[in-house]
């Protein structure tokens, strides 16, 4: 028997991404019950088969569609691009709850969203701020924006709510409808766009996933906008979001071909840079690109690189412990050493949690990552 939507909200609450308690709030519980995810899920979707994305169709298997729509920990992929990477999804419900919770929404607020997709999160926010509020959402892909509007209409959530969609680059905000109390992004950004800070009233919040490295490390930050056009706040949780369609990473410099600098490391390298838990070293080395561990020519290898052309490889005979791996470093910076030093500093600082890190965005758009207090700078993003 299909579950009721109330059961769905309860399961999201039980999953509680990063100990999130958004759905303990009766106002949000009511909203998640009133705005069903299923009303925003197209009949065609995509599922990972271990190598690529399979197109799935509701008409072929209604039960699979229903299970995918009601999976609380998984995104429902609605679009895959030419490079076989997802370009739109209904984000994982437990993550949506956590993101919406950080916005600290209240009745009557004006909210700007970048990344409408098929319209679910915008509808949830509109239901939360109520008829006296406003949600303005911008979607890069015109087809998706059209689907979102149809979904608001057909699901009935549009009745009585102020919810508008535009096609364009959400990174520009919507100056004509500013100021906003809140800005929310459902795609990652490489920098917090100046337009979002400028279009948020002093005291308002900008909440967004900040892409810090590859693969899969975005810092979901909650920034309070100051009177002086700056913004500052904490990292709330790590995520892995689709990247903004308009701020792709700059093409990395050609990898340096200078003489290698060799050393032997006694670190457990995958734990320090490759594992999900490796964020302490990756926060402190922005732009770090990690590949591996891979098996190459009978060795276990890991590759690291930076956008400036620095790169390094570490290897051990296949199956041997990573301790005593040989490391070769090239280019302007010793990238392995940077990662290892960052990890050592994190350990020396009593292993601060990810919520103890924060971001300050200056009037000149400088992005400074810090730990515990803004004067304890960990990295500056240029
Ligand atoms: C994870 S999906 C949307 C999630 C959605 N809001 C939901 O209801 O779950 C991210 C969306 O951001 C859109 N997007 C990416 N970059 C964008 C940009 N610069 N401006 C506007 N939309 C963008 C993508 O096209 C995609 O639809």
Short mmCIF file of C-alpha atoms and ligand atoms in Angstrom, two decimals:
data_model
loop_
_atom_site.label_atom_id
_atom_site.label_comp_id
_atom_site.label_asym_id
_atom_site.label_seq_id
_atom_site.Cartn_x
_atom_site.Cartn_y
_atom_site.Cartn_z
CA UNK A 1 0.00 0.00 0.00
CA UNK A 2 1.49 3.41 -0.87
CA UNK A 3 2.51 5.31 2.25
CA UNK A 4 0.72 8.49 3.25
CA UNK A 5 2.56 11.74 2.83
CA UNK A 6 2.60 12.20 6.60
CA UNK A 7 4.64 8.99 6.94
CA UNK A 8 7.06 10.49 4.42
CA UNK A 9 7.60 13.63 6.51
CA UNK A 10 8.12 11.43 9.56
CA UNK A 11 10.78 9.41 7.78
CA UNK A 12 12.58 12.59 6.71
CA UNK A 13 12.53 13.76 10.34
CA UNK A 14 13.91 10.40 11.47
CA UNK A 15 16.79 10.59 8.98
CA UNK A 16 17.77 14.10 10.19
CA UNK A 17 20.71 15.02 7.97
CA UNK A 18 23.51 16.39 10.15
CA UNK A 19 21.21 16.19 13.20
CA UNK A 20 18.76 18.54 11.54
CA UNK A 21 15.52 19.10 13.46
CA UNK A 22 13.59 21.20 10.92
CA UNK A 23 10.69 18.76 10.84
CA UNK A 24 10.32 18.91 14.61
CA UNK A 25 8.81 22.35 13.92
CA UNK A 26 5.02 21.92 13.40
CA UNK A 27 5.00 24.74 10.82
CA UNK A 28 7.46 22.86 8.61
CA UNK A 29 5.73 19.53 9.23
CA UNK A 30 2.51 21.08 7.95
CA UNK A 31 4.29 22.45 4.88
CA UNK A 32 5.92 19.12 3.97
CA UNK A 33 2.51 17.46 4.28
CA UNK A 34 0.82 20.10 2.12
CA UNK A 35 3.41 20.13 -0.68
CA UNK A 36 4.01 16.53 -1.74
CA UNK A 37 7.29 15.75 -3.51
CA UNK A 38 5.40 13.42 -5.85
CA UNK A 39 3.59 16.42 -7.39
CA UNK A 40 6.98 17.73 -8.61
CA UNK A 41 8.45 14.45 -9.86
CA UNK A 42 8.20 13.94 -13.63
CA UNK A 43 7.23 10.55 -15.04
CA UNK A 44 10.70 10.18 -16.61
CA UNK A 45 13.70 10.02 -14.33
CA UNK A 46 17.24 8.59 -14.17
CA UNK A 47 18.88 5.96 -11.98
CA UNK A 48 22.56 5.12 -11.50
CA UNK A 49 23.50 1.65 -12.75
CA UNK A 50 27.07 1.69 -11.43
CA UNK A 51 28.51 3.05 -14.71
CA UNK A 52 26.03 5.59 -16.04
CA UNK A 53 22.49 6.88 -15.78
CA UNK A 54 19.58 4.72 -16.97
CA UNK A 55 16.46 6.49 -18.21
CA UNK A 56 13.42 5.17 -16.33
CA UNK A 57 9.74 5.65 -17.13
CA UNK A 58 6.87 5.61 -14.68
CA UNK A 59 4.62 3.81 -17.14
CA UNK A 60 7.03 0.84 -17.15
CA UNK A 61 7.10 0.44 -13.39
CA UNK A 62 4.85 2.53 -11.18
CA UNK A 63 6.21 1.00 -7.98
CA UNK A 64 9.85 1.88 -8.79
CA UNK A 65 8.79 5.47 -9.51
CA UNK A 66 6.86 5.65 -6.23
CA UNK A 67 9.82 4.26 -4.27
CA UNK A 68 12.26 6.67 -5.93
CA UNK A 69 10.00 9.64 -5.21
CA UNK A 70 9.62 8.66 -1.55
CA UNK A 71 13.26 7.78 -0.85
CA UNK A 72 14.20 10.26 1.85
CA UNK A 73 17.98 10.03 1.52
CA UNK A 74 18.27 10.11 -2.29
CA UNK A 75 17.87 12.77 -4.95
CA UNK A 76 15.39 12.00 -7.74
CA UNK A 77 17.36 12.75 -10.89
CA UNK A 78 15.23 14.54 -13.47
CA UNK A 79 17.79 15.63 -16.08
CA UNK A 80 21.20 14.36 -17.23
CA UNK A 81 23.50 16.49 -19.40
CA UNK A 82 25.59 15.64 -22.46
CA UNK A 83 28.57 14.78 -20.24
CA UNK A 84 26.43 12.14 -18.49
CA UNK A 85 26.31 14.19 -15.29
CA UNK A 86 23.01 15.08 -13.63
CA UNK A 87 21.91 18.65 -14.27
CA UNK A 88 18.64 18.64 -12.32
CA UNK A 89 17.09 16.68 -9.49
CA UNK A 90 14.57 16.87 -6.75
CA UNK A 91 17.16 17.11 -4.00
CA UNK A 92 17.23 14.42 -1.31
CA UNK A 93 14.35 15.17 1.10
CA UNK A 94 16.49 14.94 4.26
CA UNK A 95 18.87 17.48 2.73
CA UNK A 96 16.02 19.74 1.61
CA UNK A 97 14.72 19.78 5.19
CA UNK A 98 18.17 20.66 6.54
CA UNK A 99 18.67 23.41 3.94
CA UNK A 100 15.25 24.94 4.51
CA UNK A 101 15.83 24.82 8.27
CA UNK A 102 18.98 26.94 7.97
CA UNK A 103 16.94 29.65 6.24
CA UNK A 104 15.04 30.30 9.48
CA UNK A 105 11.95 31.35 7.52
CA UNK A 106 8.98 33.12 9.02
CA UNK A 107 5.56 34.27 7.84
CA UNK A 108 5.66 37.15 5.39
CA UNK A 109 9.34 36.86 4.40
CA UNK A 110 10.64 37.63 0.90
CA UNK A 111 12.88 34.84 -0.38
CA UNK A 112 15.07 34.56 -3.44
CA UNK A 113 15.98 31.08 -4.73
CA UNK A 114 18.53 30.19 -7.38
CA UNK A 115 17.84 26.81 -9.02
CA UNK A 116 14.08 26.24 -9.36
CA UNK A 117 14.37 22.78 -10.92
CA UNK A 118 10.86 21.32 -11.10
CA UNK A 119 9.65 23.68 -8.38
CA UNK A 120 9.45 21.63 -5.17
CA UNK A 121 11.70 23.65 -2.85
CA UNK A 122 10.25 26.97 -4.05
CA UNK A 123 6.74 25.66 -3.34
CA UNK A 124 7.79 24.46 0.13
CA UNK A 125 9.26 27.88 0.95
CA UNK A 126 6.20 29.71 -0.43
CA UNK A 127 3.93 27.58 1.74
CA UNK A 128 6.15 28.36 4.76
CA UNK A 129 6.23 32.17 4.31
CA UNK A 130 2.50 32.17 3.52
CA UNK A 131 0.35 34.53 1.44
CA UNK A 132 1.98 37.64 2.93
CA UNK A 133 5.42 36.48 1.82
CA UNK A 134 7.04 36.15 -1.59
CA UNK A 135 9.29 33.56 -3.23
CA UNK A 136 11.18 34.60 -6.35
CA UNK A 137 13.01 31.72 -8.02
CA UNK A 138 15.30 31.71 -11.06
CA UNK A 139 16.08 28.68 -13.23
CA UNK A 140 18.74 28.59 -15.90
CA UNK A 141 16.96 26.00 -18.05
CA UNK A 142 13.75 27.42 -19.61
CA UNK A 143 12.18 23.99 -20.01
CA UNK A 144 12.58 23.26 -16.30
CA UNK A 145 11.17 26.67 -15.35
CA UNK A 146 8.10 25.89 -17.45
CA UNK A 147 7.69 22.50 -15.76
CA UNK A 148 7.94 24.15 -12.33
CA UNK A 149 5.16 26.60 -13.16
CA UNK A 150 2.96 23.79 -14.48
CA UNK A 151 3.61 21.79 -11.30
CA UNK A 152 2.65 24.72 -9.05
CA UNK A 153 -0.52 25.09 -11.05
CA UNK A 154 -1.52 21.42 -11.26
CA UNK A 155 -0.70 20.67 -7.61
CA UNK A 156 -2.81 23.58 -6.43
CA UNK A 157 0.02 25.03 -4.27
CA UNK A 158 -0.03 28.22 -6.31
CA UNK A 159 -3.47 29.22 -5.03
CA UNK A 160 -3.07 32.17 -2.72
CA UNK A 161 0.74 32.05 -2.58
CA UNK A 162 3.13 34.63 -4.03
CA UNK A 163 5.51 32.47 -6.03
CA UNK A 164 7.18 33.60 -9.26
CA UNK A 165 9.71 31.96 -11.57
CA UNK A 166 12.13 33.57 -14.00
CA UNK A 167 14.50 32.10 -16.54
CA UNK A 168 18.11 33.22 -16.31
CA UNK A 169 21.25 33.13 -14.24
CA UNK A 170 20.28 32.93 -10.60
CA UNK A 171 23.74 34.20 -9.63
CA UNK A 172 22.54 37.67 -10.69
CA UNK A 173 19.66 37.59 -8.23
CA UNK A 174 16.60 39.64 -9.15
CA UNK A 175 17.42 43.27 -8.32
CA UNK A 176 14.00 44.60 -9.34
CA UNK A 177 12.35 42.50 -6.61
CA UNK A 178 14.98 43.06 -3.90
CA UNK A 179 15.54 43.42 -1.03
CA UNK A 180 15.07 39.86 0.16
CA UNK A 181 15.07 38.53 3.70
CA UNK A 182 16.63 35.27 2.57
CA UNK A 183 18.63 33.91 -0.38
CA UNK A 184 18.78 30.16 -0.95
CA UNK A 185 20.69 28.24 -3.62
CA UNK A 186 19.97 24.67 -4.66
CA UNK A 187 23.16 24.42 -6.75
CA UNK A 188 26.70 25.01 -5.58
CA UNK A 189 28.61 28.20 -6.30
CA UNK A 190 32.34 28.80 -6.50
CA UNK A 191 31.94 32.18 -4.77
CA UNK A 192 28.95 33.73 -3.02
CA UNK A 193 27.71 36.07 -5.77
CA UNK A 194 27.98 39.73 -4.81
CA UNK A 195 24.43 40.23 -6.13
CA UNK A 196 23.03 37.91 -3.46
CA UNK A 197 24.61 39.89 -0.64
CA UNK A 198 23.67 43.24 -2.20
CA UNK A 199 20.04 42.13 -2.64
CA UNK A 200 19.63 40.84 0.93
CA UNK A 201 18.55 43.30 3.60
CA UNK A 202 21.02 43.86 6.45
CA UNK A 203 20.40 41.13 9.02
CA UNK A 204 19.06 38.76 6.34
CA UNK A 205 20.57 35.37 5.49
CA UNK A 206 22.31 33.96 2.42
CA UNK A 207 22.44 30.15 2.52
CA UNK A 208 24.26 28.23 -0.20
CA UNK A 209 26.59 25.30 -0.97
CA UNK A 210 30.10 26.69 -1.56
CA UNK A 211 32.15 24.41 -3.81
CA UNK A 212 35.52 23.90 -2.22
CA UNK A 213 37.09 20.98 -4.07
CA UNK A 214 36.63 17.98 -6.28
CA UNK A 215 35.15 15.50 -5.92
CA UNK A 216 32.09 16.07 -3.82
CA UNK A 217 32.93 18.69 -1.26
CA UNK A 218 30.65 21.69 -0.89
CA UNK A 219 30.34 23.59 2.37
CA UNK A 220 26.74 24.59 3.03
CA UNK A 221 27.17 28.04 4.57
CA UNK A 222 24.65 30.21 6.43
CA UNK A 223 25.80 33.84 6.19
CA UNK A 224 24.29 36.85 7.87
CA UNK A 225 24.46 40.04 5.81
CA UNK A 226 25.89 43.09 7.62
CA UNK A 227 24.99 46.77 7.37
CA UNK A 228 28.20 47.35 5.43
CA UNK A 229 27.57 44.92 2.57
CA UNK A 230 29.68 42.10 4.04
CA UNK A 231 28.39 38.65 4.99
CA UNK A 232 29.63 36.21 7.61
CA UNK A 233 28.57 32.93 9.17
CA UNK A 234 29.23 29.29 9.83
CA UNK A 235 29.44 26.16 7.79
CA UNK A 236 26.33 24.15 8.67
CA UNK A 237 27.14 20.84 6.95
CA UNK A 238 29.07 19.31 4.06
CA UNK A 239 27.12 18.49 0.88
CA UNK A 240 27.70 17.49 -2.73
CA UNK A 241 25.54 19.63 -4.98
CA UNK A 242 25.17 20.14 -8.70
CA UNK A 243 27.42 22.97 -9.76
CA UNK A 244 26.08 26.30 -10.97
CA UNK A 245 25.61 26.24 -14.71
CA UNK A 246 27.22 29.66 -14.98
CA UNK A 247 30.28 29.43 -12.76
CA UNK A 248 32.29 26.51 -14.01
CA UNK A 249 35.82 26.18 -12.63
CA UNK A 250 38.51 28.03 -14.54
CA UNK A 251 40.47 25.72 -16.83
CA UNK A 252 43.36 24.42 -14.72
CA UNK A 253 46.85 25.47 -15.69
CA UNK A 254 48.84 22.90 -17.64
CA UNK A 255 50.33 20.40 -15.22
CA UNK A 256 53.91 21.27 -14.41
CA UNK A 257 56.59 19.10 -16.01
CA UNK A 258 59.42 20.20 -13.76
CA UNK A 259 61.69 17.82 -11.93
CA UNK A 260 59.89 15.70 -9.38
CA UNK A 261 60.50 16.18 -5.67
CA UNK A 262 60.36 12.75 -3.99
CA UNK A 263 59.64 11.86 -0.39
CA UNK A 264 58.13 9.09 1.69
CA UNK A 265 55.03 9.74 3.75
CA UNK A 266 53.92 8.06 6.95
CA UNK A 267 50.32 9.32 6.65
CA UNK A 268 47.31 7.19 5.79
CA UNK A 269 46.77 9.13 2.57
CA UNK A 270 43.24 8.08 1.57
CA UNK A 271 41.97 9.01 5.05
CA UNK A 272 43.66 12.41 4.87
CA UNK A 273 42.51 13.48 1.43
CA UNK A 274 40.16 11.03 -0.29
CA UNK A 275 37.60 9.86 2.26
CA UNK A 276 34.35 11.76 2.90
CA UNK A 277 35.80 12.52 6.33
CA UNK A 278 38.83 14.19 4.74
CA UNK A 279 37.22 17.64 4.75
CA UNK A 280 39.70 19.08 7.33
CA UNK A 281 42.57 18.99 4.86
CA UNK A 282 40.41 19.93 1.90
CA UNK A 283 38.89 23.04 3.53
CA UNK A 284 42.38 24.35 4.13
CA UNK A 285 43.54 23.66 0.56
CA UNK A 286 40.78 25.14 -1.60
CA UNK A 287 40.62 23.88 -5.15
CA UNK A 288 42.22 20.56 -4.22
CA UNK A 289 41.35 17.91 -6.78
CA UNK A 290 41.66 14.31 -5.58
CA UNK A 291 41.65 11.22 -7.79
CA UNK A 292 41.94 7.74 -6.39
CA UNK A 293 42.87 5.47 -4.86
CA UNK A 294 43.33 3.74 -8.26
CA UNK A 295 45.32 0.70 -9.30
CA UNK A 296 47.92 1.53 -11.96
CA UNK A 297 50.71 -0.78 -13.17
CA UNK A 298 50.48 -2.94 -10.04
CA UNK A 299 50.54 0.01 -7.64
CA UNK A 300 47.83 1.65 -5.55
CA UNK A 301 48.00 5.34 -6.52
CA UNK A 302 46.45 8.60 -5.52
CA UNK A 303 46.66 11.80 -7.51
CA UNK A 304 46.28 15.34 -6.23
CA UNK A 305 46.27 18.57 -8.19
CA UNK A 306 45.63 22.28 -7.82
CA UNK A 307 44.34 24.73 -10.42
CA UNK A 308 47.79 26.38 -10.62
CA UNK A 309 49.29 23.27 -12.29
CA UNK A 310 50.77 21.76 -9.11
CA UNK A 311 50.27 18.02 -8.91
CA UNK A 312 51.48 15.00 -7.01
CA UNK A 313 51.16 11.25 -7.05
CA UNK A 314 51.63 8.80 -4.20
CA UNK A 315 51.96 5.07 -4.66
CA UNK A 316 52.55 1.81 -2.84
CA UNK A 317 52.70 -1.74 -4.24
CA UNK A 318 49.12 -2.91 -4.66
CA UNK A 319 47.61 -4.01 -1.33
CA UNK A 320 50.53 -2.70 0.77
CA UNK A 321 49.72 -0.30 3.62
CA UNK A 322 49.72 3.36 2.59
CA UNK A 323 52.21 4.11 5.32
CA UNK A 324 55.58 4.52 3.63
CA UNK A 325 54.03 5.47 0.29
CA UNK A 326 56.36 7.18 -2.16
CA UNK A 327 55.23 10.70 -3.02
CA UNK A 328 56.28 12.66 -6.12
CA UNK A 329 55.43 16.35 -6.21
CA UNK A 330 55.59 18.78 -9.13
CA UNK A 331 54.84 22.39 -9.88
CA UNK A 332 54.76 25.63 -7.94
CA UNK A 333 53.34 24.12 -4.73
CA UNK A 334 53.94 20.84 -2.89
CA UNK A 335 50.35 19.80 -2.92
CA UNK A 336 50.69 16.62 -0.82
CA UNK A 337 52.61 18.54 1.80
CA UNK A 338 49.92 21.23 1.89
CA UNK A 339 47.22 18.61 2.52
CA UNK A 340 49.26 16.81 5.17
CA UNK A 341 50.17 20.07 6.96
CA UNK A 342 46.51 21.09 6.94
CA UNK A 343 45.55 17.78 8.53
CA UNK A 344 48.28 18.13 11.15
CA UNK A 345 47.08 21.67 12.02
CA UNK A 346 43.52 20.36 12.37
CA UNK A 347 44.71 17.63 14.75
CA UNK A 348 46.79 20.13 16.73
CA UNK A 349 43.68 22.33 17.08
CA UNK A 350 41.82 19.42 18.79
CA UNK A 351 40.00 18.34 15.63
CA UNK A 352 37.37 21.10 15.33
CA UNK A 353 34.02 20.03 13.88
CA UNK A 354 32.90 21.28 10.49
CA UNK A 355 30.37 23.61 12.21
CA UNK A 356 33.27 25.38 13.87
CA UNK A 357 34.43 26.65 10.50
CA UNK A 358 33.04 29.81 9.00
CA UNK A 359 33.18 32.10 6.00
CA UNK A 360 33.50 35.88 5.79
CA UNK A 361 32.81 37.64 2.50
CA UNK A 362 34.28 41.14 2.39
CA UNK A 363 33.02 44.17 0.50
CA UNK A 364 35.78 43.48 -2.01
CA UNK A 365 34.34 39.94 -2.41
CA UNK A 366 37.32 38.30 -0.69
CA UNK A 367 36.21 34.95 0.72
CA UNK A 368 38.00 34.02 3.94
CA UNK A 369 37.51 30.63 5.55
CA UNK A 370 38.23 30.55 9.28
CA UNK A 371 38.03 28.21 12.24
CA UNK A 372 36.25 29.09 15.49
CA UNK A 373 36.77 32.86 15.16
CA UNK A 374 37.08 35.03 12.05
CA UNK A 375 40.63 36.03 12.93
CA UNK A 376 41.81 32.41 12.83
CA UNK A 377 42.12 32.24 9.04
CA UNK A 378 42.34 28.81 7.42
CA UNK A 379 42.28 29.77 3.73
CA UNK A 380 41.50 32.68 1.45
CA UNK A 381 39.67 31.98 -1.80
CA UNK A 382 40.86 34.34 -4.50
C1 LIG B 1 19.34 20.28 -7.48
S1 LIG B 1 18.47 21.04 -8.76
C2 LIG B 1 17.08 21.87 -8.10
C3 LIG B 1 16.47 21.43 -6.82
C4 LIG B 1 15.10 21.95 -6.69
N1 LIG B 1 14.97 23.31 -6.33
C5 LIG B 1 14.21 21.04 -5.87
O1 LIG B 1 13.07 21.37 -5.85
O2 LIG B 1 14.65 20.04 -5.30
C6 LIG B 1 19.51 22.43 -9.17
C7 LIG B 1 18.92 23.33 -10.21
O3 LIG B 1 19.72 24.49 -10.29
C8 LIG B 1 19.69 24.93 -11.64
N2 LIG B 1 20.82 25.84 -11.84
C9 LIG B 1 22.14 25.55 -11.88
N3 LIG B 1 22.85 26.66 -12.04
C10 LIG B 1 21.99 27.69 -12.10
C11 LIG B 1 22.13 29.11 -12.24
N4 LIG B 1 23.34 29.67 -12.34
N5 LIG B 1 21.02 29.86 -12.26
C12 LIG B 1 19.79 29.31 -12.13
N6 LIG B 1 19.59 27.98 -12.01
C13 LIG B 1 20.67 27.18 -11.97
C14 LIG B 1 19.76 23.63 -12.43
O4 LIG B 1 19.32 23.83 -13.75
C15 LIG B 1 18.85 22.74 -11.60
O5 LIG B 1 17.54 22.81 -12.06
#
